[in-house]
């Protein structure tokens, strides 16, 4: 096999504070079905034969990570930033000597404990050698309303998807896209996922249908919902 064949790496940003969860600590350490949320995500990537190595980005002063991370197969990068985008950027920069430009990076939120090896494989095989990359997403099924300053309108759901993670891009493309997004005049807080930085370069990633179990745990009520999904067997993937 060509030694320069692209490899697949997981990068899990886990440096958020979980403000909307309003728990006593960062939400990625809340237990879901008896196991810390972050550990669910880590275990899914460890279980996947396709992933060469898994990296987790936490804050420099994170006191919890050492008790959550397994002793093998995962590397902790203590370089989290003030936003998700910064955390991902810093993590990618730390891997400069390790990853090659054409390696794939699967960026996955620590706050999505419902990821599993089947969804990881589906994303990788469906994205294939797509020139841009791909991400898991769900087609919008509800009628969509937009309310701005009291004015309410209906937005067509035609072609609308809700982005999930993992989002997979080549290492070099993702680094360049995030650098450009941070340098641009746009508010960097608007870049809430990796794909939007790539799209801002005029590129279109592939949308691969994910699964509701891969929901993002954001509000307090989401914890029970995530536990319900995790208590059920792996879904049949279409
Ligand atoms: N994240 C990160 N660094 C930040 C902010 C977020 O690594 N400065 C990570 C979170 O830990 C999470 C993922 O990005 O795994 C998605 O972010 P989100 O769900 O918004 O988590 P938080 O930012 O922690 O939550 P909130 O926005 O409610 O504060
Ligand atoms: Mg956030």
Short mmCIF file of C-alpha atoms and ligand atoms in Angstrom, two decimals:
data_model
loop_
_atom_site.label_atom_id
_atom_site.label_comp_id
_atom_site.label_asym_id
_atom_site.label_seq_id
_atom_site.Cartn_x
_atom_site.Cartn_y
_atom_site.Cartn_z
CA UNK A 1 0.00 0.00 0.00
CA UNK A 2 1.18 3.50 -0.78
CA UNK A 3 2.67 4.86 2.44
CA UNK A 4 1.34 8.29 1.53
CA UNK A 5 -2.27 7.09 1.30
CA UNK A 6 -4.48 9.43 3.29
CA UNK A 7 -5.27 8.40 6.85
CA UNK A 8 -8.32 9.28 8.93
CA UNK A 9 -7.92 11.10 12.24
CA UNK A 10 -10.53 12.18 14.77
CA UNK A 11 -10.31 15.60 16.43
CA UNK A 12 -12.78 16.20 19.24
CA UNK A 13 -13.11 19.81 20.43
CA UNK A 14 -14.00 19.62 24.13
CA UNK A 15 -13.01 23.01 25.48
CA UNK A 16 -16.46 24.58 25.81
CA UNK A 17 -18.05 25.70 29.08
CA UNK A 18 -21.59 24.54 28.29
CA UNK A 19 -23.25 27.86 29.11
CA UNK A 20 -26.67 26.78 27.78
CA UNK A 21 -26.58 23.59 29.83
CA UNK A 22 -26.07 25.68 32.97
CA UNK A 23 -24.68 22.70 34.90
CA UNK A 24 -22.12 23.00 37.70
CA UNK A 25 -19.30 22.08 35.30
CA UNK A 26 -18.59 21.72 31.57
CA UNK A 27 -21.30 19.60 29.93
CA UNK A 28 -18.86 17.24 28.19
CA UNK A 29 -18.18 15.68 31.60
CA UNK A 30 -21.83 15.15 32.53
CA UNK A 31 -22.68 11.48 32.75
CA UNK A 32 -24.94 10.04 30.06
CA UNK A 33 -26.04 6.55 30.95
CA UNK A 34 -23.33 6.41 33.63
CA UNK A 35 -20.45 7.43 31.34
CA UNK A 36 -19.07 10.95 30.74
CA UNK A 37 -20.45 12.44 27.54
CA UNK A 38 -16.97 12.99 26.10
CA UNK A 39 -16.02 9.36 26.73
CA UNK A 40 -18.94 8.15 24.58
CA UNK A 41 -17.52 10.10 21.64
CA UNK A 42 -13.96 8.96 22.30
CA UNK A 43 -15.03 5.31 22.51
CA UNK A 44 -16.86 5.46 19.17
CA UNK A 45 -13.70 6.57 17.38
CA UNK A 46 -11.52 4.10 19.30
CA UNK A 47 -13.90 1.32 18.26
CA UNK A 48 -13.72 2.26 14.57
CA UNK A 49 -11.08 0.38 12.58
CA UNK A 50 -10.93 3.25 10.11
CA UNK A 51 -9.55 5.84 12.52
CA UNK A 52 -5.74 6.02 12.81
CA UNK A 53 -5.72 8.09 16.01
CA UNK A 54 -7.99 10.29 18.11
CA UNK A 55 -7.13 13.72 19.50
CA UNK A 56 -9.11 15.66 22.09
CA UNK A 57 -8.76 19.44 22.51
CA UNK A 58 -9.38 20.75 26.04
CA UNK A 59 -8.64 23.98 27.89
CA UNK A 60 -5.14 24.39 29.29
CA UNK A 61 -6.47 24.28 32.85
CA UNK A 62 -9.04 21.47 32.41
CA UNK A 63 -8.96 19.49 35.71
CA UNK A 64 -11.24 16.64 34.57
CA UNK A 65 -9.76 15.24 31.37
CA UNK A 66 -7.16 12.90 32.88
CA UNK A 67 -9.80 10.87 34.68
CA UNK A 68 -11.93 10.53 31.55
CA UNK A 69 -9.48 9.74 28.79
CA UNK A 70 -8.40 6.11 28.28
CA UNK A 71 -4.71 5.29 28.67
CA UNK A 72 -4.21 4.23 25.04
CA UNK A 73 -5.24 5.45 21.61
CA UNK A 74 -6.07 9.05 22.51
CA UNK A 75 -3.89 12.13 22.75
CA UNK A 76 -5.01 15.17 24.75
CA UNK A 77 -4.14 18.58 23.35
CA UNK A 78 -4.41 21.27 26.02
CA UNK A 79 -4.83 24.16 23.62
CA UNK A 80 -8.54 25.02 23.64
CA UNK A 81 -9.55 28.53 22.60
CA UNK A 82 -12.35 30.97 23.32
CA UNK A 83 -14.59 29.62 20.55
CA UNK A 84 -15.12 26.21 18.96
CA UNK A 85 -13.39 27.47 15.83
CA UNK A 86 -10.34 28.55 17.84
CA UNK A 87 -10.19 25.22 19.63
CA UNK A 88 -10.24 23.34 16.33
CA UNK A 89 -7.70 25.72 14.81
CA UNK A 90 -5.34 25.32 17.74
CA UNK A 91 -5.73 21.54 17.68
CA UNK A 92 -4.93 21.37 13.98
CA UNK A 93 -1.91 23.64 14.46
CA UNK A 94 -0.61 21.34 17.20
CA UNK A 95 -0.73 18.44 14.74
CA UNK A 96 1.38 20.25 12.15
CA UNK A 97 4.29 17.83 12.37
CA UNK A 98 2.08 14.74 12.61
CA UNK A 99 -0.60 14.97 9.94
CA UNK A 100 0.02 15.22 6.22
CA UNK A 101 -1.81 17.72 4.05
CA UNK A 102 -3.94 15.06 2.37
CA UNK A 103 -4.89 13.20 5.56
CA UNK A 104 -8.56 13.43 6.50
CA UNK A 105 -9.59 14.98 9.80
CA UNK A 106 -13.00 14.09 11.25
CA UNK A 107 -13.94 16.91 13.63
CA UNK A 108 -16.57 15.78 16.11
CA UNK A 109 -18.30 17.67 18.93
CA UNK A 110 -17.70 16.21 22.39
CA UNK A 111 -21.34 17.09 22.97
CA UNK A 112 -22.61 14.40 20.53
CA UNK A 113 -22.40 11.15 22.51
CA UNK A 114 -24.66 9.31 20.05
CA UNK A 115 -21.99 8.92 17.39
CA UNK A 116 -21.10 5.29 16.68
CA UNK A 117 -18.81 3.31 14.43
CA UNK A 118 -21.57 2.73 11.86
CA UNK A 119 -22.15 6.47 11.39
CA UNK A 120 -18.39 7.09 11.22
CA UNK A 121 -18.05 4.44 8.53
CA UNK A 122 -21.06 5.78 6.64
CA UNK A 123 -19.56 9.28 6.56
CA UNK A 124 -16.15 8.04 5.42
CA UNK A 125 -17.42 5.70 2.72
CA UNK A 126 -20.07 8.15 1.43
CA UNK A 127 -17.63 11.05 1.30
CA UNK A 128 -15.08 8.83 -0.43
CA UNK A 129 -12.63 10.92 -2.41
CA UNK A 130 -14.98 13.91 -2.64
CA UNK A 131 -12.84 16.90 -3.68
CA UNK A 132 -14.05 19.04 -0.77
CA UNK A 133 -15.14 16.75 2.08
CA UNK A 134 -18.36 15.82 3.82
CA UNK A 135 -20.41 16.00 6.98
CA UNK A 136 -23.28 14.23 8.63
CA UNK A 137 -26.52 16.22 8.51
CA UNK A 138 -30.26 15.71 8.79
CA UNK A 139 -32.86 16.96 6.31
CA UNK A 140 -35.21 19.50 7.95
CA UNK A 141 -38.67 18.00 8.43
CA UNK A 142 -40.50 20.81 10.25
CA UNK A 143 -41.86 24.01 8.79
CA UNK A 144 -39.20 26.65 9.36
CA UNK A 145 -40.01 30.09 10.77
CA UNK A 146 -37.70 33.08 11.00
CA UNK A 147 -38.49 35.82 13.49
CA UNK A 148 -36.51 39.03 13.36
CA UNK A 149 -37.58 42.03 15.47
CA UNK A 150 -41.10 40.68 15.74
CA UNK A 151 -41.51 40.10 12.02
CA UNK A 152 -42.25 36.44 11.37
CA UNK A 153 -41.92 34.65 8.06
CA UNK A 154 -41.80 31.10 6.77
CA UNK A 155 -38.62 29.84 5.16
CA UNK A 156 -38.92 27.07 2.60
CA UNK A 157 -37.43 23.85 3.93
CA UNK A 158 -36.55 22.82 0.38
CA UNK A 159 -32.88 21.84 0.46
CA UNK A 160 -32.52 22.64 4.17
CA UNK A 161 -30.38 20.41 6.37
CA UNK A 162 -29.26 20.54 10.00
CA UNK A 163 -25.52 20.06 10.31
CA UNK A 164 -24.17 17.41 12.64
CA UNK A 165 -20.64 16.16 13.15
CA UNK A 166 -18.28 14.50 12.31
CA UNK A 167 -17.32 16.87 9.53
CA UNK A 168 -14.42 15.53 7.50
CA UNK A 169 -11.97 17.55 5.46
CA UNK A 170 -8.40 17.20 4.31
CA UNK A 171 -5.99 18.53 6.92
CA UNK A 172 -4.54 21.30 4.74
CA UNK A 173 -7.89 22.50 3.39
CA UNK A 174 -9.41 22.71 6.87
CA UNK A 175 -6.44 24.59 8.30
CA UNK A 176 -6.53 27.08 5.44
CA UNK A 177 -10.30 27.52 5.65
CA UNK A 178 -10.26 28.19 9.39
CA UNK A 179 -7.34 30.60 9.04
CA UNK A 180 -9.22 32.51 6.35
CA UNK A 181 -12.39 32.55 8.45
CA UNK A 182 -10.54 33.97 11.46
CA UNK A 183 -8.88 36.63 9.34
CA UNK A 184 -12.01 37.69 7.51
CA UNK A 185 -14.10 40.66 8.54
CA UNK A 186 -17.02 38.38 9.40
CA UNK A 187 -17.80 37.75 13.05
CA UNK A 188 -15.82 34.57 13.84
CA UNK A 189 -18.52 33.56 16.35
CA UNK A 190 -20.75 32.92 13.33
CA UNK A 191 -18.44 30.08 12.28
CA UNK A 192 -20.08 27.45 14.46
CA UNK A 193 -18.94 24.47 12.44
CA UNK A 194 -16.03 23.51 10.22
CA UNK A 195 -17.98 23.22 7.00
CA UNK A 196 -19.06 26.87 7.07
CA UNK A 197 -15.42 27.95 6.97
CA UNK A 198 -14.86 25.69 3.96
CA UNK A 199 -18.06 26.94 2.28
CA UNK A 200 -16.82 30.52 2.72
CA UNK A 201 -14.04 29.61 0.28
CA UNK A 202 -16.73 28.89 -2.33
CA UNK A 203 -16.56 25.11 -1.91
CA UNK A 204 -19.49 22.71 -1.37
CA UNK A 205 -19.01 19.73 0.93
CA UNK A 206 -21.09 16.59 0.62
CA UNK A 207 -24.05 16.20 2.97
CA UNK A 208 -24.37 12.64 4.25
CA UNK A 209 -27.57 11.75 6.08
CA UNK A 210 -26.84 11.24 9.78
CA UNK A 211 -29.18 10.02 12.49
CA UNK A 212 -31.22 11.73 15.25
CA UNK A 213 -29.30 9.76 17.90
CA UNK A 214 -26.27 11.87 16.95
CA UNK A 215 -28.00 14.92 18.45
CA UNK A 216 -26.01 17.66 20.17
CA UNK A 217 -26.59 17.79 23.90
CA UNK A 218 -27.10 21.51 24.46
CA UNK A 219 -29.97 22.24 26.86
CA UNK A 220 -30.65 20.52 30.23
CA UNK A 221 -33.53 18.46 28.78
CA UNK A 222 -31.23 16.97 26.13
CA UNK A 223 -29.45 14.76 28.67
CA UNK A 224 -32.46 12.45 29.13
CA UNK A 225 -33.09 12.39 25.39
CA UNK A 226 -29.50 11.35 24.70
CA UNK A 227 -29.80 8.62 27.34
CA UNK A 228 -32.88 7.29 25.59
CA UNK A 229 -31.08 7.09 22.26
CA UNK A 230 -28.03 5.45 23.81
CA UNK A 231 -30.21 2.87 25.55
CA UNK A 232 -31.48 1.63 22.20
CA UNK A 233 -29.53 -0.62 19.88
CA UNK A 234 -27.53 0.81 17.00
CA UNK A 235 -29.89 2.01 14.29
CA UNK A 236 -30.20 0.34 10.93
CA UNK A 237 -28.48 2.76 8.60
CA UNK A 238 -29.98 3.34 5.21
N1 LIG B 1 -16.03 23.87 22.10
C1 LIG B 1 -14.65 24.00 22.21
N2 LIG B 1 -14.12 25.23 22.54
C2 LIG B 1 -14.90 26.28 22.77
C3 LIG B 1 -16.32 26.16 22.64
C4 LIG B 1 -16.85 24.93 22.29
O1 LIG B 1 -13.92 23.03 22.02
N3 LIG B 1 -14.34 27.43 23.14
C5 LIG B 1 -16.59 22.54 21.83
C6 LIG B 1 -17.55 22.08 22.91
O2 LIG B 1 -16.82 21.52 24.02
C7 LIG B 1 -18.43 21.09 22.19
C8 LIG B 1 -18.42 21.59 20.74
O3 LIG B 1 -17.38 22.56 20.65
O4 LIG B 1 -17.91 19.79 22.20
C9 LIG B 1 -19.76 22.17 20.34
O5 LIG B 1 -20.01 23.34 21.08
P1 LIG B 1 -21.28 23.65 21.97
O6 LIG B 1 -22.28 22.55 21.89
O7 LIG B 1 -21.72 25.05 21.67
O8 LIG B 1 -20.67 23.56 23.46
P2 LIG B 1 -20.38 24.74 24.45
O9 LIG B 1 -19.76 25.88 23.73
O10 LIG B 1 -19.62 24.16 25.60
O11 LIG B 1 -21.85 25.13 24.96
P3 LIG B 1 -22.51 26.59 25.01
O12 LIG B 1 -22.43 27.15 23.62
O13 LIG B 1 -23.90 26.36 25.50
O14 LIG B 1 -21.65 27.38 26.00
MG1 LIG B 2 -20.85 26.92 22.16
#
